[in-house]
Amino acid sequence: MALTGVLRPGHVQIRVLDLDEGVHHYRDIMGLEETGRDAEGRVYLRGWDERDHHSIVLRQADRAGLDFFGFKVADEHTLNRLEAEVRDWGLATQRIPAGDLLETGERVRFEIPSGHQIELYAHKTFKGSPLGQKDPAPYSSRMDNGIAPMRFDHALLYGPNVDKVLDLFTKVLGFHLAEYVTLPDSDVKGALWLACSNKAHDIAFVIHPEPGKLHHVSFYMESIDRVFRAADIMAAHNVKVDIGPTRHGITRGGTIYAWDPSGNRFETFSGGNTTYPDLPPIAWTWEGLGEGGGLDVAHRKMHETFLTVVT
Amino acid sequence: MALTGVLRPGHVQIRVLDLDEGVHHYRDIMGLEETGRDAEGRVYLRGWDERDHHSIVLRQADRAGLDFFGFKVADEHTLNRLEAEVRDWGLATQRIPAGDLLETGERVRFEIPSGHQIELYAHKTFKGSPLGQKDPAPYSSRMDNGIAPMRFDHALLYGPNVDKVLDLFTKVLGFHLAEYVTLPDSDVKGALWLACSNKAHDIAFVIHPEPGKLHHVSFYMESIDRVFRAADIMAAHNVKVDIGPTRHGITRGGTIYAWDPSGNRFETFSGGNTTYPDLPPIAWTWEGLGEGGGLDVAHRKMHETFLTVVT
Amino acid sequence: MALTGVLRPGHVQIRVLDLDEGVHHYRDIMGLEETGRDAEGRVYLRGWDERDHHSIVLRQADRAGLDFFGFKVADEHTLNRLEAEVRDWGLATQRIPAGDLLETGERVRFEIPSGHQIELYAHKTFKGSPLGQKDPAPYSSRMDNGIAPMRFDHALLYGPNVDKVLDLFTKVLGFHLAEYVTLPDSDVKGALWLACSNKAHDIAFVIHPEPGKLHHVSFYMESIDRVFRAADIMAAHNVKVDIGPTRHGITRGGTIYAWDPSGNRFETFSGGNTTYPDLPPIAWTWEGLGEGGGLDVAHRKMHETFLTVVT
Amino acid sequence: MALTGVLRPGHVQIRVLDLDEGVHHYRDIMGLEETGRDAEGRVYLRGWDERDHHSIVLRQADRAGLDFFGFKVADEHTLNRLEAEVRDWGLATQRIPAGDLLETGERVRFEIPSGHQIELYAHKTFKGSPLGQKDPAPYSSRMDNGIAPMRFDHALLYGPNVDKVLDLFTKVLGFHLAEYVTLPDSDVKGALWLACSNKAHDIAFVIHPEPGKLHHVSFYMESIDRVFRAADIMAAHNVKVDIGPTRHGITRGGTIYAWDPSGNRFETFSGGNTTYPDLPPIAWTWEGLGEGGGLDVAHRKMHETFLTVVT
């Protein structure tokens, strides 16, 4: 296969301070489809264009943030191979039994040097989209249910040891570096946008002293028009916006950053560069990230919250 | 690498009946950038978001159509491996020396059972985009130069032995089948949309008695708005439109089919499904292709030209 | 007032062959809001951005078509003045009592030389929009209910004596001619786009031997994106499309022409020129209407249905 | 005429600190067409969809701001009538001779109670648009020349005596009040959006202690997509953005506020409500203007610059 190994972001488990409030936000305002609840009380959701059983899992907890981020890999063989390679690289791995997450096979979990729990798995039940799989329908009202993102697209994570994370993701997990930011007056890469596909990115990291932090979980929208519509719906429901609507210079995507009721940041994102592993990554200086519009094309400035507010 | 083997559609060589007329069309109306001419008189062009030296090569000839379609592969090792595997599969391969196409390394060429010349190559000079590679600019007037597609995206080819083509592309070249159409009252796949990435497709085939035919070469636009703008510019230059603006049910992309002055069909295309090799392909019946809107969501009918006009 | 006299298209009464089918089309697929039914069984509807009680009235009848087209005028004084001027111009007028249409004041009706029943009225109950009138909400799910046009925008009517209609609308009713088409090899204006505002048009006429015919009733969409979404929803409900999505050269609006279940054509329309009475009208030749893209920018041809299919 | 009296915003004369810098901004970055220069050194410009000779006049001066705002009226008779009515209302009027502004007839000027110079005129040379007036072209590259607004749309002015301004514009000049904001804990209208057409507004006022101030001059864009593109071009040229891209709750228009090199704020604006004189104005409270999203739907807050930075 040309697209093999790690295929795509498959699931994230998000901690919310109040489950009902979290479900209201992600199901009723975002408009994700609730596809299940498990015995632990976790709630499973997905975007209208997703085919697997779920991508977003909400867990009630005392503090907000991300429990883990799971990638779908091509098959069991790949799962076993990558587990061995991750161990060879020096990380302990753990097997989470099939069924721990609804409709999901055995998962290989490991803590990466930034302090995040990353998972790989080879199976999640195919559920199909509301448009259907044979002579699919041209429209479903789910496409306009709340903000109605197409899919969970990526997450941006904050933590230390970004250099080691880069080594792990590119040397072991098969990602390519799509764009990066160097620290002020330095060649050190302080922020990474990594892709296992030709999307603009599938996961991203920013260097940060505290490990295991979540900057945002991102949801994909069809167009700038839909990003604007998302802002209207956020406003109608008093969802607090951080940045945007604007364009990121990095990825060239349209964006709004906003917060869920627990303080987890999420993004509604559209467009974005097409990337390939043979193309050199796009390089941003620290000034480029701020005044160069890497973060915010319209305002060309660093927003303080970008560097400081994480969960 | 998660994205490995065959990476992307890299170049097509299109035959035009009059070179000046062809250059006027692709450079001045489409707005592609001319990046070179070679000793044989061929003209090299590319879209504003492409990073390699060229993607479209125009050659003056007595009849229109496609000389060959080349894919960029990950590296020399991959080129050699795929050459061997293509031979093992039963096709003769030929090496075209480096430099035959400007700024392009050695190419491995073979005729596939549909009668098309397919090429693989590992090197084409990286030229960068007008936005630049370090702290890239947010805008270039090249983005509004004529129709201004972002890139050559894919081609749809017509010929016999589509079943063998499917076998070759999926078993040897690492593509996955994203969508297909079965022939009337049959399980036989008569049309294939194949991807080596998670794009909606990178190449497509429709069964046809005559070998080696071109249905269209496709150019990627950012949005439906830009597809509409393309129609305005086509009209301003008397470019003859075949179908659209409309949406294809297949791929869900926005589309216009139109003809260049030599009668080669081209497409301005936007959006399109995100595909993965582990997801079952979307299945269209013959009725789905026509009345089901697979070809034309708005008009839900087969257009006769779709099946009969090729070069 | 700068905007005075005849203010806007206020209502049309459309004949449908089966009321339930008609209501299903206009309320459930188009997504208009049903605001009332009267003792005669007529059903009243409106778009989400309309503030008056209704704009579309459906009446079950043996044949499709338009019963009448009513304009809201500024006040009672204007109604009386215009009634007198219409009589002076040579037409008989009739008063329809208040309450004949729900929530609507007395109407002055007259048959214009093209054979259409035109009405003027000064009162229709203000009902407000779902966004509210004080600190209005930024979003309502009504904005995504079905095709969800903002408003009834205009109608195109077919009939004889277009020259007299022009005289009446410009000399008596205060409209300006925004654009027109001359007949082949002639200076005779065979088609008129007339505005009582600075919209692209509020009513239009095409010369036709049979009097009193309806070409289409038009609904306004926010954007080209929304016109494309309308096509998706039409397809999902087997609504038969006539022309589009495309742009009209005339008005520069985005458009789809399609048919309701009774065979009445309707349009989903976006954009459109801004017009003023002091600017010369845009002049189209007969060739401009067809090959010049006046009707269909993308295809630059006359569609036979445009001239022949009316109700 | 239904659209009569004052027809539209016709011209504004903007003071810039450096003419070359101002011309670079408005002609090369904004992409307005330069249509003339006069003996005083003033530069005349217009948007691509404007038909009159110019709408923006730049004058070099020691301080930024607005010299005057002129409205096109229907004809000489209207000019004379309105002059008399403005005098009757209590203002002194002055006649500026024809030719003082290039291609412009005699102007009637008066200072309104907010301290702004308002002008009326009946003649400005019709120059036509780049698309032409007979069988117009579907596209001109002027539509993509820089930010490329369609037209000068309106201005927002700051000054005292907003109540008197409302009386003058509605009772004498024929405008209707489309939307307004009341001051905190008060019924006093502190901000007015006024229209002489069915546009969202043609001129607006916010109460302010200092007379004769300019908040912004606004330019009309076709779509939200084009507003986003404007942000990209602003960023490419280091144009400083104040607010946006976002939507105003007031008018529902898409917007970016930014500054020209002299510190005059301008807006790129899209969409916006359709208004009519018979519909009650939309009422915003002071909280609605800020937290209610009247100014900024996405961020639902008052921006300090909105109230304090004027020229």
PDB file of N, CA and C in Angstrom, chain B residues 34-64:
ATOM      1  N   GLU B  34       4.323  28.684 -16.686  1.00  0.00           N
ATOM      2  CA  GLU B  34       5.240  28.015 -17.607  1.00  0.00           C
ATOM      3  C   GLU B  34       6.607  27.973 -16.953  1.00  0.00           C
ATOM      4  N   THR B  35       7.147  26.769 -16.789  1.00  0.00           N
ATOM      5  CA  THR B  35       8.436  26.641 -16.085  1.00  0.00           C
ATOM      6  C   THR B  35       9.561  26.181 -17.003  1.00  0.00           C
ATOM      7  N   GLY B  36       9.245  25.893 -18.253  1.00  0.00           N
ATOM      8  CA  GLY B  36      10.333  25.514 -19.149  1.00  0.00           C
ATOM      9  C   GLY B  36       9.846  25.050 -20.515  1.00  0.00           C
ATOM     10  N   ARG B  37      10.756  25.031 -21.459  1.00  0.00           N
ATOM     11  CA  ARG B  37      10.542  24.435 -22.794  1.00  0.00           C
ATOM     12  C   ARG B  37      11.791  23.611 -23.103  1.00  0.00           C
ATOM     13  N   ASP B  38      11.619  22.497 -23.774  1.00  0.00           N
ATOM     14  CA  ASP B  38      12.793  21.681 -24.055  1.00  0.00           C
ATOM     15  C   ASP B  38      13.120  21.691 -25.545  1.00  0.00           C
ATOM     16  N   ALA B  39      14.181  20.987 -25.883  1.00  0.00           N
ATOM     17  CA  ALA B  39      14.692  21.000 -27.253  1.00  0.00           C
ATOM     18  C   ALA B  39      13.682  20.424 -28.247  1.00  0.00           C
ATOM     19  N   GLU B  40      12.819  19.546 -27.767  1.00  0.00           N
ATOM     20  CA  GLU B  40      11.772  18.990 -28.644  1.00  0.00           C
ATOM     21  C   GLU B  40      10.598  19.955 -28.807  1.00  0.00           C
ATOM     22  N   GLY B  41      10.656  21.091 -28.086  1.00  0.00           N
ATOM     23  CA  GLY B  41       9.583  22.060 -28.194  1.00  0.00           C
ATOM     24  C   GLY B  41       8.459  21.851 -27.207  1.00  0.00           C
ATOM     25  N   ARG B  42       8.633  20.890 -26.329  1.00  0.00           N
ATOM     26  CA  ARG B  42       7.580  20.668 -25.332  1.00  0.00           C
ATOM     27  C   ARG B  42       7.558  21.796 -24.302  1.00  0.00           C
ATOM     28  N   VAL B  43       6.349  22.118 -23.817  1.00  0.00           N
ATOM     29  CA  VAL B  43       6.172  23.207 -22.855  1.00  0.00           C
ATOM     30  C   VAL B  43       5.751  22.625 -21.511  1.00  0.00           C
ATOM     31  N   TYR B  44       6.388  23.105 -20.447  1.00  0.00           N
ATOM     32  CA  TYR B  44       6.209  22.574 -19.089  1.00  0.00           C
ATOM     33  C   TYR B  44       5.468  23.599 -18.225  1.00  0.00           C
ATOM     34  N   LEU B  45       4.481  23.116 -17.481  1.00  0.00           N
ATOM     35  CA  LEU B  45       3.628  24.016 -16.702  1.00  0.00           C
ATOM     36  C   LEU B  45       3.291  23.382 -15.357  1.00  0.00           C
ATOM     37  N   ARG B  46       2.763  24.224 -14.450  1.00  0.00           N
ATOM     38  CA  ARG B  46       2.329  23.691 -13.147  1.00  0.00           C
ATOM     39  C   ARG B  46       1.365  24.658 -12.487  1.00  0.00           C
ATOM     40  N   GLY B  47       0.609  24.156 -11.508  1.00  0.00           N
ATOM     41  CA  GLY B  47      -0.310  24.975 -10.715  1.00  0.00           C
ATOM     42  C   GLY B  47       0.430  25.737  -9.627  1.00  0.00           C
ATOM     43  N   TRP B  48      -0.238  26.754  -9.059  1.00  0.00           N
ATOM     44  CA  TRP B  48       0.469  27.659  -8.146  1.00  0.00           C
ATOM     45  C   TRP B  48       0.878  26.994  -6.837  1.00  0.00           C
ATOM     46  N   ASP B  49       0.196  25.918  -6.438  1.00  0.00           N
ATOM     47  CA  ASP B  49       0.543  25.284  -5.160  1.00  0.00           C
ATOM     48  C   ASP B  49       1.464  24.082  -5.341  1.00  0.00           C
ATOM     49  N   GLU B  50       1.913  23.834  -6.550  1.00  0.00           N
ATOM     50  CA  GLU B  50       2.816  22.697  -6.771  1.00  0.00           C
ATOM     51  C   GLU B  50       4.239  23.113  -6.418  1.00  0.00           C
ATOM     52  N   ARG B  51       4.992  22.186  -5.910  1.00  0.00           N
ATOM     53  CA  ARG B  51       6.348  22.469  -5.478  1.00  0.00           C
ATOM     54  C   ARG B  51       7.375  21.906  -6.466  1.00  0.00           C
ATOM     55  N   ASP B  52       7.011  20.837  -7.187  1.00  0.00           N
ATOM     56  CA  ASP B  52       7.938  20.275  -8.167  1.00  0.00           C
ATOM     57  C   ASP B  52       7.980  21.158  -9.424  1.00  0.00           C
ATOM     58  N   HIS B  53       8.965  20.877 -10.267  1.00  0.00           N
ATOM     59  CA  HIS B  53       9.240  21.755 -11.407  1.00  0.00           C
ATOM     60  C   HIS B  53       8.065  21.886 -12.377  1.00  0.00           C
ATOM     61  N   HIS B  54       7.314  20.815 -12.581  1.00  0.00           N
ATOM     62  CA  HIS B  54       6.191  20.876 -13.521  1.00  0.00           C
ATOM     63  C   HIS B  54       5.274  19.685 -13.293  1.00  0.00           C
ATOM     64  N   SER B  55       4.096  19.778 -13.846  1.00  0.00           N
ATOM     65  CA  SER B  55       3.174  18.634 -13.813  1.00  0.00           C
ATOM     66  C   SER B  55       2.519  18.407 -15.166  1.00  0.00           C
ATOM     67  N   ILE B  56       2.373  19.449 -15.934  1.00  0.00           N
ATOM     68  CA  ILE B  56       1.717  19.355 -17.248  1.00  0.00           C
ATOM     69  C   ILE B  56       2.771  19.602 -18.327  1.00  0.00           C
ATOM     70  N   VAL B  57       2.855  18.665 -19.263  1.00  0.00           N
ATOM     71  CA  VAL B  57       3.759  18.834 -20.394  1.00  0.00           C
ATOM     72  C   VAL B  57       2.915  18.809 -21.667  1.00  0.00           C
ATOM     73  N   LEU B  58       3.064  19.835 -22.481  1.00  0.00           N
ATOM     74  CA  LEU B  58       2.310  19.910 -23.747  1.00  0.00           C
ATOM     75  C   LEU B  58       3.233  19.533 -24.904  1.00  0.00           C
ATOM     76  N   ARG B  59       2.730  18.644 -25.750  1.00  0.00           N
ATOM     77  CA  ARG B  59       3.484  18.266 -26.950  1.00  0.00           C
ATOM     78  C   ARG B  59       2.586  18.444 -28.163  1.00  0.00           C
ATOM     79  N   GLN B  60       3.092  19.116 -29.177  1.00  0.00           N
ATOM     80  CA  GLN B  60       2.301  19.280 -30.399  1.00  0.00           C
ATOM     81  C   GLN B  60       2.302  17.966 -31.177  1.00  0.00           C
ATOM     82  N   ALA B  61       1.140  17.570 -31.659  1.00  0.00           N
ATOM     83  CA  ALA B  61       1.011  16.290 -32.363  1.00  0.00           C
ATOM     84  C   ALA B  61      -0.183  16.357 -33.308  1.00  0.00           C
ATOM     85  N   ASP B  62      -0.313  15.334 -34.121  1.00  0.00           N
ATOM     86  CA  ASP B  62      -1.409  15.293 -35.107  1.00  0.00           C
ATOM     87  C   ASP B  62      -2.752  14.941 -34.494  1.00  0.00           C
ATOM     88  N   ARG B  63      -2.706  14.297 -33.348  1.00  0.00           N
ATOM     89  CA  ARG B  63      -3.979  13.980 -32.697  1.00  0.00           C
ATOM     90  C   ARG B  63      -3.849  14.253 -31.202  1.00  0.00           C
ATOM     91  N   ALA B  64      -4.992  14.621 -30.622  1.00  0.00           N
ATOM     92  CA  ALA B  64      -5.012  14.947 -29.194  1.00  0.00           C
ATOM     93  C   ALA B  64      -4.920  13.671 -28.374  1.00  0.00           C
TER      94      ALA B  64
END
